[in-house]
Amino acid sequence: MENDTKEKREGKDTESSLLNGSLSAKLRLTTTHTTPFTSLITVSTKEERGIKEETQQHIGTDRKRKQKAKDRGREGELKIKIKAEEGSVICPKSKANEKSGLGERDVSSSVLVISRNSPRPLKDITKGQIPQENQTQHGKDIQREKVDTGNTEKKIITEEKEDICELENKTQDRNTNTKISSSASAITINTSKLCASTLASKPPSSLAPVDPLKLKALSMGLSKELKILLIKVESAGRQTFNISEVEEQRIPLSKISIENTATDVIRACKGTRVKEKFKESFLLPAFSVKPSISIETPIPREKLNPPTPSIYLESKRDAFSPVLLQFCTDPKNAVTVIRGLAGSLRLNLGLFSTKSLVEANAEHAVEVRTQVQQPADENWDPSGSAQTWPCESSRSHTTIAKYAQYQASSFQESLQEEKESENEEEGEQVNSSDPSAVGKIIKFGTNIDLSDPKRWKPQLQELLKLPAFMRVESSNNMLSHVGHTILGMNTVQLYMKVPGSRTPGHQENNNFCSVNINIGPGDCEWFAVHEHYWGAINKFCEKHQVDYLTGSWWPVLEDLYSSNIPVYRFIQRPGDLVWINAGTVHWVQAVGWCNNIAWNVGPLNSYQYQLALERFEWNVVKKVKSIVPMIHVSWNVARTIKINVSLHCLMQSIKHIQILRDQLVAAGKKICYQSRVKDEPAYYCNECDVEVYNLLFVTSENSSKKSYVVHCEDCARAKSPLLAGVVVLEQYRIEELMKTYDSFTLVSLTF
């Protein structure tokens, strides 16, 4: 009765002082039954050493009661391992108090054992722990054995106090250099209200050392978890731990959303059994920000050639207006022409003229495309009998100096032909500068790399005059967060053209926006279609047996009009800047002799991010390499791009990583941690070109040269189903990714 009265009094004191608690800890107990715990854990302080002897007398009486309980067939055993580490202790109110409380009692490295029969020494228990290799803090769950009560028909309520396990803790105070003996702190466990459901009668289980290899079976079988939240409170000069929460609610993986924490995601992954490769989209349809465009509603023929949005800047201030950024990136606007931008910003386009290029780097490499000159709105097959979609060209290489000679000679030939035709009749006149001169072979100088800041310093500095959202590099440009160079995307490329030079139909890599400035002196003609219609154009490519993503094609306008697809068509003059919005399908043909410069940008908005991720997943389906490593970029800009689709992508990435990691560990595959270094590029599978993030499957192709190749899981298992000879490298600790995920703050963007 005295013990019961004392326990009730302590319970009231604990409840009244709960708000003053400063420490909480989480304990996991894996069991096949739900066992409610309503007990108090009392930590005796130094002032209570005198009471210790009286307590031990009560313990002797309790042991006799236990022996009688065994005779009545109530023998049971409960063994709990608690490894309280700083990483697993949660202090919702004050971390400072938590650390000081732990330091005074040195429980951060102790192991507590509760046994109904006899206490086991601390050293024996630590021998049975699971090796920590390939485990994170979330994998260090506390184990609990099944309770064998020997009774099949009724619940037994035990009102027996547990043994005291004195923990051999040695603490060294750096200031006083005084050692505190292990008897200075003792932990008393009071389980007078512990309830347990009984199982079928079985012989009493032995206390033989646990085989770590057999512990794996527990995680693979059907199990439940109880989460006990312990809150440290002060009561009458004594420190106690009150159990404020008993049962842990595990969220099914299918119910996990961006509202959950990274810990919830990891826990859900660990509770899910995925036999094959985990496949879930990085996109969520509910987050779509695409404009609603009805392809079913017929569009009158006169409206299938809509006017192209064109902006005329009156001053330099207009170029830096937020309104311009909002207009260009509006999902409804497929393309925007900014007339005379170079003049408004006083850009020296002469730095990109053929003469300046030759003077700067005459021997610089140029890729050449040999094409057949045709009218811009036509595309004839090789026989010239019918219009078609395939637009073939052969590739070769030359230098800036040599192409400059070709460009100049082409212009001189045109002038000569015009002069000779002055005396001819108008009907017989042929102007070679007119693209209608079908059949003439021309050469197009393309993909000239201007990325080297030493070789092209004046040219690149001149482009810094542009508004921030148009620049090659800026903090609000996703491509500036890739961490490495992607030629032609986050660097400038130059194009040297003669009349009829064609850039075939395409969407930009991963649907990113693009900036194109005409240097002159001639014009360019553009065709553009909103991203909404790319699927219909893809079907035309399939019909004409040309690959939409990797092939060369030139749309037949009548095919598009007959399919109710509107086409923007406009002329780009020297000094004009063309902004191609995310996902816009476009194709270009030179009207005169001119040079163009272009690059890609990735505005930090939902529309751009969604389309980039959509194309990333479509490329995986089509087994085409995504030039932009979207998962890598998503993590790099996680603290900058505050949009829902990005957070969902990070959550899906954590799922993929954790489930794959658990599968590898369960199969006994060692995972080696190797952190990334500065400017280390993203990795792609050597076979299928899919992006490989965090968990790299590496093989040595040539042992003598020490060349290593990265594979995705599928391709690695195709070579070796059991991954023999494959090294698995981990570049980020899961805790790092969880921290980034949990620090994410959602904000809404309107553009």
CSV table of N, CA and C in Angstrom, one decimal, residues 5 27 150 218 253 269 323 365 388 421 430 474 476 479 488 501 528 575 600 627 635 646 664 667 673 681 722:
chain,number,residue,atom,x,y,z
A,5,THR,N,0.7,4.1,-2.8
A,5,THR,CA,0.4,5.5,-2.4
A,5,THR,C,1.5,6.4,-2.9
A,27,LEU,N,11.9,6.3,-27.6
A,27,LEU,CA,12.3,4.9,-27.5
A,27,LEU,C,11.4,4.2,-28.5
A,150,GLY,N,2.8,-17.6,-20.9
A,150,GLY,CA,2.4,-19.0,-20.6
A,150,GLY,C,0.9,-19.1,-20.4
A,218,LEU,N,13.6,-10.3,-37.6
A,218,LEU,CA,12.6,-9.5,-36.9
A,218,LEU,C,12.1,-8.4,-37.8
A,253,LEU,N,3.3,4.6,-46.9
A,253,LEU,CA,4.0,5.3,-47.9
A,253,LEU,C,3.1,6.0,-49.0
A,269,CYS,N,9.2,4.6,-45.6
A,269,CYS,CA,10.0,3.8,-46.5
A,269,CYS,C,10.5,2.5,-45.9
A,323,VAL,N,8.0,43.9,-65.0
A,323,VAL,CA,6.8,43.6,-65.9
A,323,VAL,C,7.3,42.8,-67.1
A,365,ALA,N,37.2,26.2,-83.5
A,365,ALA,CA,36.4,25.2,-84.2
A,365,ALA,C,35.0,25.6,-84.5
A,388,THR,N,7.8,16.8,-97.1
A,388,THR,CA,7.9,15.8,-96.0
A,388,THR,C,8.4,16.5,-94.8
A,421,SER,N,22.3,40.0,-113.5
A,421,SER,CA,20.9,39.8,-113.8
A,421,SER,C,20.1,41.2,-114.0
A,430,VAL,N,16.9,35.4,-111.3
A,430,VAL,CA,17.1,34.5,-110.2
A,430,VAL,C,18.0,35.1,-109.2
A,474,SER,N,23.1,33.9,-63.4
A,474,SER,CA,22.5,34.7,-62.4
A,474,SER,C,22.0,33.8,-61.3
A,476,ASN,N,19.1,33.6,-60.0
A,476,ASN,CA,17.8,33.2,-60.3
A,476,ASN,C,17.7,32.3,-61.5
A,479,LEU,N,20.1,27.0,-64.2
A,479,LEU,CA,21.3,26.4,-64.9
A,479,LEU,C,22.6,26.9,-64.3
A,488,GLY,N,26.5,25.4,-74.5
A,488,GLY,CA,25.4,25.9,-75.2
A,488,GLY,C,24.1,26.1,-74.4
A,501,SER,N,20.1,28.9,-94.2
A,501,SER,CA,20.6,28.0,-93.1
A,501,SER,C,19.5,27.7,-92.2
A,528,ALA,N,7.1,29.2,-84.4
A,528,ALA,CA,7.0,28.8,-83.0
A,528,ALA,C,5.6,28.2,-82.7
A,575,GLY,N,19.7,43.1,-83.8
A,575,GLY,CA,19.5,43.8,-82.5
A,575,GLY,C,18.3,43.3,-81.8
A,600,ASN,N,20.7,29.2,-73.0
A,600,ASN,CA,19.5,28.8,-72.2
A,600,ASN,C,19.5,29.5,-70.8
A,627,ILE,N,20.2,16.4,-70.8
A,627,ILE,CA,21.4,17.2,-70.7
A,627,ILE,C,21.5,17.9,-69.4
A,635,TRP,N,18.2,19.4,-55.9
A,635,TRP,CA,18.8,19.5,-54.6
A,635,TRP,C,19.7,20.7,-54.4
A,646,SER,N,9.0,21.3,-56.6
A,646,SER,CA,10.3,21.1,-56.3
A,646,SER,C,10.4,20.2,-55.0
A,664,LEU,N,19.7,-2.8,-50.7
A,664,LEU,CA,21.1,-3.2,-50.8
A,664,LEU,C,21.6,-3.7,-49.5
A,667,ALA,N,20.4,-7.1,-48.7
A,667,ALA,CA,21.0,-8.1,-49.5
A,667,ALA,C,22.5,-8.3,-49.1
A,673,TYR,N,30.8,5.3,-48.3
A,673,TYR,CA,30.5,6.7,-48.4
A,673,TYR,C,31.7,7.4,-49.0
A,681,PRO,N,31.0,17.0,-61.4
A,681,PRO,CA,29.8,17.0,-62.3
A,681,PRO,C,28.7,16.0,-61.8
A,722,LEU,N,23.9,-10.1,-58.9
A,722,LEU,CA,24.2,-10.0,-57.5
A,722,LEU,C,25.2,-8.9,-57.2
